[in-house]
PDB file of N, CA and C in Angstrom:
ATOM      1  N   UNK A  11      44.039 -20.224 -18.789  1.00  0.00           N
ATOM      2  CA  UNK A  11      42.651 -20.603 -18.975  1.00  0.00           C
ATOM      3  C   UNK A  11      41.772 -19.752 -18.056  1.00  0.00           C
ATOM      4  N   UNK A  12      40.724 -19.193 -18.617  1.00  0.00           N
ATOM      5  CA  UNK A  12      39.827 -18.341 -17.857  1.00  0.00           C
ATOM      6  C   UNK A  12      38.926 -19.186 -16.959  1.00  0.00           C
ATOM      7  N   UNK A  13      38.774 -18.763 -15.705  1.00  0.00           N
ATOM      8  CA  UNK A  13      37.928 -19.475 -14.754  1.00  0.00           C
ATOM      9  C   UNK A  13      36.466 -19.322 -15.131  1.00  0.00           C
ATOM     10  N   UNK A  14      35.691 -20.411 -15.032  1.00  0.00           N
ATOM     11  CA  UNK A  14      34.261 -20.315 -15.337  1.00  0.00           C
ATOM     12  C   UNK A  14      33.483 -19.615 -14.221  1.00  0.00           C
ATOM     13  N   UNK A  15      34.129 -19.371 -13.080  1.00  0.00           N
ATOM     14  CA  UNK A  15      33.471 -18.707 -11.961  1.00  0.00           C
ATOM     15  C   UNK A  15      33.692 -17.203 -12.067  1.00  0.00           C
ATOM     16  N   UNK A  16      32.595 -16.455 -11.937  1.00  0.00           N
ATOM     17  CA  UNK A  16      32.638 -15.004 -12.034  1.00  0.00           C
ATOM     18  C   UNK A  16      32.285 -14.429 -10.667  1.00  0.00           C
ATOM     19  N   UNK A  17      33.149 -13.558 -10.169  1.00  0.00           N
ATOM     20  CA  UNK A  17      32.927 -12.917  -8.877  1.00  0.00           C
ATOM     21  C   UNK A  17      32.366 -11.526  -9.118  1.00  0.00           C
ATOM     22  N   UNK A  18      31.221 -11.243  -8.486  1.00  0.00           N
ATOM     23  CA  UNK A  18      30.586  -9.935  -8.649  1.00  0.00           C
ATOM     24  C   UNK A  18      30.219  -9.364  -7.287  1.00  0.00           C
ATOM     25  N   UNK A  19      30.247  -8.050  -7.199  1.00  0.00           N
ATOM     26  CA  UNK A  19      29.804  -7.369  -5.989  1.00  0.00           C
ATOM     27  C   UNK A  19      28.320  -7.084  -6.120  1.00  0.00           C
ATOM     28  N   UNK A  20      27.611  -7.243  -5.014  1.00  0.00           N
ATOM     29  CA  UNK A  20      26.173  -7.015  -5.006  1.00  0.00           C
ATOM     30  C   UNK A  20      25.783  -6.481  -3.642  1.00  0.00           C
ATOM     31  N   UNK A  21      24.760  -5.652  -3.605  1.00  0.00           N
ATOM     32  CA  UNK A  21      24.268  -5.106  -2.344  1.00  0.00           C
ATOM     33  C   UNK A  21      23.097  -5.962  -1.882  1.00  0.00           C
ATOM     34  N   UNK A  22      23.233  -6.521  -0.677  1.00  0.00           N
ATOM     35  CA  UNK A  22      22.187  -7.366  -0.091  1.00  0.00           C
ATOM     36  C   UNK A  22      21.804  -6.756   1.250  1.00  0.00           C
ATOM     37  N   UNK A  23      20.550  -6.391   1.373  1.00  0.00           N
ATOM     38  CA  UNK A  23      20.040  -5.800   2.612  1.00  0.00           C
ATOM     39  C   UNK A  23      20.894  -4.604   3.048  1.00  0.00           C
ATOM     40  N   UNK A  24      21.307  -3.797   2.081  1.00  0.00           N
ATOM     41  CA  UNK A  24      22.069  -2.599   2.383  1.00  0.00           C
ATOM     42  C   UNK A  24      23.553  -2.800   2.600  1.00  0.00           C
ATOM     43  N   UNK A  25      24.022  -4.041   2.479  1.00  0.00           N
ATOM     44  CA  UNK A  25      25.440  -4.330   2.672  1.00  0.00           C
ATOM     45  C   UNK A  25      26.041  -4.875   1.391  1.00  0.00           C
ATOM     46  N   UNK A  26      27.212  -4.346   1.032  1.00  0.00           N
ATOM     47  CA  UNK A  26      27.900  -4.811  -0.168  1.00  0.00           C
ATOM     48  C   UNK A  26      28.640  -6.111   0.150  1.00  0.00           C
ATOM     49  N   UNK A  27      28.458  -7.089  -0.708  1.00  0.00           N
ATOM     50  CA  UNK A  27      29.149  -8.367  -0.562  1.00  0.00           C
ATOM     51  C   UNK A  27      29.547  -8.860  -1.945  1.00  0.00           C
ATOM     52  N   UNK A  28      30.433  -9.817  -1.999  1.00  0.00           N
ATOM     53  CA  UNK A  28      30.798 -10.392  -3.287  1.00  0.00           C
ATOM     54  C   UNK A  28      30.327 -11.843  -3.331  1.00  0.00           C
ATOM     55  N   UNK A  29      29.901 -12.232  -4.517  1.00  0.00           N
ATOM     56  CA  UNK A  29      29.371 -13.580  -4.735  1.00  0.00           C
ATOM     57  C   UNK A  29      30.085 -14.167  -5.944  1.00  0.00           C
ATOM     58  N   UNK A  30      30.551 -15.391  -5.804  1.00  0.00           N
ATOM     59  CA  UNK A  30      31.219 -16.099  -6.899  1.00  0.00           C
ATOM     60  C   UNK A  30      30.301 -17.189  -7.426  1.00  0.00           C
ATOM     61  N   UNK A  31      29.929 -17.065  -8.697  1.00  0.00           N
ATOM     62  CA  UNK A  31      29.061 -18.034  -9.357  1.00  0.00           C
ATOM     63  C   UNK A  31      29.517 -18.238 -10.791  1.00  0.00           C
ATOM     64  N   UNK A  32      29.205 -19.383 -11.334  1.00  0.00           N
ATOM     65  CA  UNK A  32      29.436 -19.623 -12.747  1.00  0.00           C
ATOM     66  C   UNK A  32      28.507 -18.719 -13.551  1.00  0.00           C
ATOM     67  N   UNK A  33      28.937 -18.358 -14.743  1.00  0.00           N
ATOM     68  CA  UNK A  33      28.162 -17.449 -15.597  1.00  0.00           C
ATOM     69  C   UNK A  33      26.737 -17.963 -15.838  1.00  0.00           C
ATOM     70  N   UNK A  34      26.569 -19.275 -15.971  1.00  0.00           N
ATOM     71  CA  UNK A  34      25.237 -19.837 -16.199  1.00  0.00           C
ATOM     72  C   UNK A  34      24.295 -19.518 -15.041  1.00  0.00           C
ATOM     73  N   UNK A  35      24.809 -19.511 -13.819  1.00  0.00           N
ATOM     74  CA  UNK A  35      23.971 -19.183 -12.671  1.00  0.00           C
ATOM     75  C   UNK A  35      23.650 -17.688 -12.642  1.00  0.00           C
ATOM     76  N   UNK A  36      24.607 -16.840 -13.006  1.00  0.00           N
ATOM     77  CA  UNK A  36      24.308 -15.406 -13.096  1.00  0.00           C
ATOM     78  C   UNK A  36      23.213 -15.168 -14.133  1.00  0.00           C
ATOM     79  N   UNK A  37      23.308 -15.850 -15.267  1.00  0.00           N
ATOM     80  CA  UNK A  37      22.293 -15.699 -16.305  1.00  0.00           C
ATOM     81  C   UNK A  37      20.934 -16.183 -15.826  1.00  0.00           C
ATOM     82  N   UNK A  38      20.921 -17.298 -15.102  1.00  0.00           N
ATOM     83  CA  UNK A  38      19.675 -17.812 -14.535  1.00  0.00           C
ATOM     84  C   UNK A  38      19.066 -16.830 -13.549  1.00  0.00           C
ATOM     85  N   UNK A  39      19.914 -16.230 -12.711  1.00  0.00           N
ATOM     86  CA  UNK A  39      19.433 -15.251 -11.738  1.00  0.00           C
ATOM     87  C   UNK A  39      18.811 -14.042 -12.449  1.00  0.00           C
ATOM     88  N   UNK A  40      19.445 -13.586 -13.515  1.00  0.00           N
ATOM     89  CA  UNK A  40      18.909 -12.450 -14.266  1.00  0.00           C
ATOM     90  C   UNK A  40      17.552 -12.795 -14.867  1.00  0.00           C
ATOM     91  N   UNK A  41      17.418 -14.002 -15.390  1.00  0.00           N
ATOM     92  CA  UNK A  41      16.147 -14.433 -15.974  1.00  0.00           C
ATOM     93  C   UNK A  41      15.054 -14.494 -14.903  1.00  0.00           C
ATOM     94  N   UNK A  42      15.383 -15.078 -13.752  1.00  0.00           N
ATOM     95  CA  UNK A  42      14.408 -15.197 -12.662  1.00  0.00           C
ATOM     96  C   UNK A  42      14.004 -13.823 -12.145  1.00  0.00           C
ATOM     97  N   UNK A  43      14.973 -12.962 -11.882  1.00  0.00           N
ATOM     98  CA  UNK A  43      14.641 -11.633 -11.350  1.00  0.00           C
ATOM     99  C   UNK A  43      13.816 -10.836 -12.359  1.00  0.00           C
ATOM    100  N   UNK A  44      14.130 -10.977 -13.634  1.00  0.00           N
ATOM    101  CA  UNK A  44      13.345 -10.293 -14.664  1.00  0.00           C
ATOM    102  C   UNK A  44      11.919 -10.786 -14.726  1.00  0.00           C
ATOM    103  N   UNK A  45      11.736 -12.099 -14.608  1.00  0.00           N
ATOM    104  CA  UNK A  45      10.378 -12.658 -14.660  1.00  0.00           C
ATOM    105  C   UNK A  45       9.564 -12.266 -13.437  1.00  0.00           C
ATOM    106  N   UNK A  46      10.223 -11.944 -12.354  1.00  0.00           N
ATOM    107  CA  UNK A  46       9.537 -11.537 -11.115  1.00  0.00           C
ATOM    108  C   UNK A  46       9.487 -10.021 -10.952  1.00  0.00           C
ATOM    109  N   UNK A  47       9.984  -9.306 -11.945  1.00  0.00           N
ATOM    110  CA  UNK A  47      10.008  -7.844 -11.929  1.00  0.00           C
ATOM    111  C   UNK A  47      10.676  -7.304 -10.662  1.00  0.00           C
ATOM    112  N   UNK A  48      11.855  -7.860 -10.384  1.00  0.00           N
ATOM    113  CA  UNK A  48      12.633  -7.407  -9.238  1.00  0.00           C
ATOM    114  C   UNK A  48      14.089  -7.292  -9.646  1.00  0.00           C
ATOM    115  N   UNK A  49      14.857  -6.565  -8.862  1.00  0.00           N
ATOM    116  CA  UNK A  49      16.276  -6.432  -9.166  1.00  0.00           C
ATOM    117  C   UNK A  49      17.022  -7.685  -8.734  1.00  0.00           C
ATOM    118  N   UNK A  50      18.207  -7.837  -9.265  1.00  0.00           N
ATOM    119  CA  UNK A  50      19.063  -8.950  -8.872  1.00  0.00           C
ATOM    120  C   UNK A  50      19.361  -8.876  -7.372  1.00  0.00           C
ATOM    121  N   UNK A  51      19.610  -7.679  -6.872  1.00  0.00           N
ATOM    122  CA  UNK A  51      19.880  -7.501  -5.444  1.00  0.00           C
ATOM    123  C   UNK A  51      18.688  -7.910  -4.589  1.00  0.00           C
ATOM    124  N   UNK A  52      17.491  -7.579  -5.034  1.00  0.00           N
ATOM    125  CA  UNK A  52      16.292  -7.977  -4.293  1.00  0.00           C
ATOM    126  C   UNK A  52      16.144  -9.494  -4.247  1.00  0.00           C
ATOM    127  N   UNK A  53      16.392 -10.140  -5.382  1.00  0.00           N
ATOM    128  CA  UNK A  53      16.278 -11.593  -5.435  1.00  0.00           C
ATOM    129  C   UNK A  53      17.329 -12.248  -4.544  1.00  0.00           C
ATOM    130  N   UNK A  54      18.555 -11.769  -4.600  1.00  0.00           N
ATOM    131  CA  UNK A  54      19.607 -12.327  -3.747  1.00  0.00           C
ATOM    132  C   UNK A  54      19.273 -12.089  -2.274  1.00  0.00           C
ATOM    133  N   UNK A  55      18.691 -10.946  -1.960  1.00  0.00           N
ATOM    134  CA  UNK A  55      18.271 -10.668  -0.591  1.00  0.00           C
ATOM    135  C   UNK A  55      17.216 -11.652  -0.118  1.00  0.00           C
ATOM    136  N   UNK A  56      16.276 -11.987  -0.996  1.00  0.00           N
ATOM    137  CA  UNK A  56      15.245 -12.974  -0.673  1.00  0.00           C
ATOM    138  C   UNK A  56      15.867 -14.347  -0.423  1.00  0.00           C
ATOM    139  N   UNK A  57      16.767 -14.740  -1.294  1.00  0.00           N
ATOM    140  CA  UNK A  57      17.441 -16.030  -1.133  1.00  0.00           C
ATOM    141  C   UNK A  57      18.228 -16.044   0.174  1.00  0.00           C
ATOM    142  N   UNK A  58      18.937 -14.961   0.440  1.00  0.00           N
ATOM    143  CA  UNK A  58      19.742 -14.867   1.653  1.00  0.00           C
ATOM    144  C   UNK A  58      18.874 -14.978   2.908  1.00  0.00           C
ATOM    145  N   UNK A  59      17.735 -14.318   2.913  1.00  0.00           N
ATOM    146  CA  UNK A  59      16.880 -14.341   4.101  1.00  0.00           C
ATOM    147  C   UNK A  59      16.190 -15.683   4.305  1.00  0.00           C
ATOM    148  N   UNK A  60      16.057 -16.478   3.235  1.00  0.00           N
ATOM    149  CA  UNK A  60      15.385 -17.777   3.338  1.00  0.00           C
ATOM    150  C   UNK A  60      16.329 -18.963   3.506  1.00  0.00           C
ATOM    151  N   UNK A  61      17.615 -18.731   3.369  1.00  0.00           N
ATOM    152  CA  UNK A  61      18.533 -19.876   3.426  1.00  0.00           C
ATOM    153  C   UNK A  61      18.650 -20.407   4.856  1.00  0.00           C
ATOM    154  N   UNK A  62      18.759 -21.702   4.933  1.00  0.00           N
ATOM    155  CA  UNK A  62      18.828 -22.379   6.221  1.00  0.00           C
ATOM    156  C   UNK A  62      20.262 -22.523   6.709  1.00  0.00           C
ATOM    157  N   UNK A  63      21.167 -22.757   5.788  1.00  0.00           N
ATOM    158  CA  UNK A  63      22.564 -22.962   6.149  1.00  0.00           C
ATOM    159  C   UNK A  63      23.427 -22.809   4.908  1.00  0.00           C
ATOM    160  N   UNK A  64      24.710 -22.928   5.082  1.00  0.00           N
ATOM    161  CA  UNK A  64      25.632 -22.854   3.954  1.00  0.00           C
ATOM    162  C   UNK A  64      25.920 -21.422   3.556  1.00  0.00           C
ATOM    163  N   UNK A  65      26.784 -21.285   2.581  1.00  0.00           N
ATOM    164  CA  UNK A  65      27.155 -19.944   2.145  1.00  0.00           C
ATOM    165  C   UNK A  65      26.194 -19.429   1.081  1.00  0.00           C
ATOM    166  N   UNK A  66      26.257 -18.153   0.820  1.00  0.00           N
ATOM    167  CA  UNK A  66      25.319 -17.514  -0.094  1.00  0.00           C
ATOM    168  C   UNK A  66      25.455 -18.049  -1.516  1.00  0.00           C
ATOM    169  N   UNK A  67      26.657 -18.270  -1.984  1.00  0.00           N
ATOM    170  CA  UNK A  67      26.834 -18.800  -3.344  1.00  0.00           C
ATOM    171  C   UNK A  67      26.153 -20.148  -3.508  1.00  0.00           C
ATOM    172  N   UNK A  68      26.301 -21.015  -2.533  1.00  0.00           N
ATOM    173  CA  UNK A  68      25.648 -22.330  -2.584  1.00  0.00           C
ATOM    174  C   UNK A  68      24.136 -22.186  -2.553  1.00  0.00           C
ATOM    175  N   UNK A  69      23.638 -21.290  -1.705  1.00  0.00           N
ATOM    176  CA  UNK A  69      22.197 -21.072  -1.608  1.00  0.00           C
ATOM    177  C   UNK A  69      21.637 -20.583  -2.941  1.00  0.00           C
ATOM    178  N   UNK A  70      22.366 -19.702  -3.613  1.00  0.00           N
ATOM    179  CA  UNK A  70      21.919 -19.203  -4.915  1.00  0.00           C
ATOM    180  C   UNK A  70      21.892 -20.334  -5.938  1.00  0.00           C
ATOM    181  N   UNK A  71      22.939 -21.150  -5.978  1.00  0.00           N
ATOM    182  CA  UNK A  71      22.975 -22.269  -6.930  1.00  0.00           C
ATOM    183  C   UNK A  71      21.787 -23.204  -6.715  1.00  0.00           C
ATOM    184  N   UNK A  72      21.510 -23.535  -5.457  1.00  0.00           N
ATOM    185  CA  UNK A  72      20.392 -24.427  -5.153  1.00  0.00           C
ATOM    186  C   UNK A  72      19.056 -23.793  -5.532  1.00  0.00           C
ATOM    187  N   UNK A  73      18.920 -22.495  -5.294  1.00  0.00           N
ATOM    188  CA  UNK A  73      17.699 -21.773  -5.654  1.00  0.00           C
ATOM    189  C   UNK A  73      17.466 -21.818  -7.161  1.00  0.00           C
ATOM    190  N   UNK A  74      18.508 -21.491  -7.927  1.00  0.00           N
ATOM    191  CA  UNK A  74      18.387 -21.485  -9.391  1.00  0.00           C
ATOM    192  C   UNK A  74      18.078 -22.889  -9.907  1.00  0.00           C
ATOM    193  N   UNK A  75      18.770 -23.883  -9.391  1.00  0.00           N
ATOM    194  CA  UNK A  75      18.511 -25.272  -9.791  1.00  0.00           C
ATOM    195  C   UNK A  75      17.060 -25.646  -9.523  1.00  0.00           C
ATOM    196  N   UNK A  76      16.577 -25.348  -8.327  1.00  0.00           N
ATOM    197  CA  UNK A  76      15.210 -25.696  -7.958  1.00  0.00           C
ATOM    198  C   UNK A  76      14.196 -24.951  -8.816  1.00  0.00           C
ATOM    199  N   UNK A  77      14.467 -23.685  -9.098  1.00  0.00           N
ATOM    200  CA  UNK A  77      13.566 -22.881  -9.931  1.00  0.00           C
ATOM    201  C   UNK A  77      13.391 -23.515 -11.307  1.00  0.00           C
ATOM    202  N   UNK A  78      14.499 -23.829 -11.959  1.00  0.00           N
ATOM    203  CA  UNK A  78      14.413 -24.375 -13.319  1.00  0.00           C
ATOM    204  C   UNK A  78      13.964 -25.829 -13.320  1.00  0.00           C
ATOM    205  N   UNK A  79      14.274 -26.574 -12.295  1.00  0.00           N
ATOM    206  CA  UNK A  79      13.774 -27.942 -12.169  1.00  0.00           C
ATOM    207  C   UNK A  79      12.251 -27.926 -12.033  1.00  0.00           C
ATOM    208  N   UNK A  80      11.735 -27.036 -11.208  1.00  0.00           N
ATOM    209  CA  UNK A  80      10.285 -26.904 -11.036  1.00  0.00           C
ATOM    210  C   UNK A  80       9.632 -26.519 -12.354  1.00  0.00           C
ATOM    211  N   UNK A  81      10.220 -25.583 -13.049  1.00  0.00           N
ATOM    212  CA  UNK A  81       9.675 -25.148 -14.338  1.00  0.00           C
ATOM    213  C   UNK A  81       9.709 -26.274 -15.366  1.00  0.00           C
ATOM    214  N   UNK A  82      10.773 -27.066 -15.368  1.00  0.00           N
ATOM    215  CA  UNK A  82      10.894 -28.169 -16.319  1.00  0.00           C
ATOM    216  C   UNK A  82       9.865 -29.266 -16.054  1.00  0.00           C
ATOM    217  N   UNK A  83       9.426 -29.358 -14.816  1.00  0.00           N
ATOM    218  CA  UNK A  83       8.436 -30.380 -14.441  1.00  0.00           C
ATOM    219  C   UNK A  83       7.006 -29.863 -14.528  1.00  0.00           C
ATOM    220  N   UNK A  84       6.822 -28.780 -15.247  1.00  0.00           N
ATOM    221  CA  UNK A  84       5.476 -28.288 -15.490  1.00  0.00           C
ATOM    222  C   UNK A  84       5.032 -27.176 -14.566  1.00  0.00           C
ATOM    223  N   UNK A  85       5.841 -26.833 -13.591  1.00  0.00           N
ATOM    224  CA  UNK A  85       5.501 -25.709 -12.715  1.00  0.00           C
ATOM    225  C   UNK A  85       5.922 -24.414 -13.376  1.00  0.00           C
ATOM    226  N   UNK A  86       5.505 -23.311 -12.798  1.00  0.00           N
ATOM    227  CA  UNK A  86       5.885 -22.026 -13.375  1.00  0.00           C
ATOM    228  C   UNK A  86       7.115 -21.421 -12.735  1.00  0.00           C
ATOM    229  N   UNK A  87       7.680 -22.136 -11.735  1.00  0.00           N
ATOM    230  CA  UNK A  87       8.872 -21.653 -11.070  1.00  0.00           C
ATOM    231  C   UNK A  87       8.589 -20.585 -10.035  1.00  0.00           C
ATOM    232  N   UNK A  88       7.330 -20.232  -9.872  1.00  0.00           N
ATOM    233  CA  UNK A  88       6.954 -19.144  -8.970  1.00  0.00           C
ATOM    234  C   UNK A  88       6.655 -19.621  -7.553  1.00  0.00           C
ATOM    235  N   UNK A  89       6.957 -20.847  -7.248  1.00  0.00           N
ATOM    236  CA  UNK A  89       6.660 -21.372  -5.918  1.00  0.00           C
ATOM    237  C   UNK A  89       7.636 -20.856  -4.861  1.00  0.00           C
ATOM    238  N   UNK A  90       8.529 -19.975  -5.270  1.00  0.00           N
ATOM    239  CA  UNK A  90       9.534 -19.409  -4.358  1.00  0.00           C
ATOM    240  C   UNK A  90      10.321 -20.508  -3.678  1.00  0.00           C
ATOM    241  N   UNK A  91      11.089 -21.281  -4.459  1.00  0.00           N
ATOM    242  CA  UNK A  91      11.857 -22.377  -3.884  1.00  0.00           C
ATOM    243  C   UNK A  91      12.751 -21.908  -2.744  1.00  0.00           C
ATOM    244  N   UNK A  92      12.905 -22.746  -1.764  1.00  0.00           N
ATOM    245  CA  UNK A  92      13.737 -22.431  -0.608  1.00  0.00           C
ATOM    246  C   UNK A  92      15.173 -22.813  -0.902  1.00  0.00           C
ATOM    247  N   UNK A  93      16.086 -21.989  -0.464  1.00  0.00           N
ATOM    248  CA  UNK A  93      17.510 -22.272  -0.665  1.00  0.00           C
ATOM    249  C   UNK A  93      18.097 -22.904   0.573  1.00  0.00           C
TER     250      UNK A  93
END
């Protein structure tokens, strides 16, 4: 059985790292970065610099959840949710 978690390498602040996320979160990240006219690496760098604690994968999941939750509640998702 294929794992629903996809591990990808990404450059964050000039350093290569790997991030494991479910495909739905990768798709959400692509949608968010596209709507903000930024690269996936730039968006992950922003999330990384704003996170308070926890690992990067968790911070990304929380960011994506908050973004789409805000949008579903009538916001535009551009409030730059904190991870």
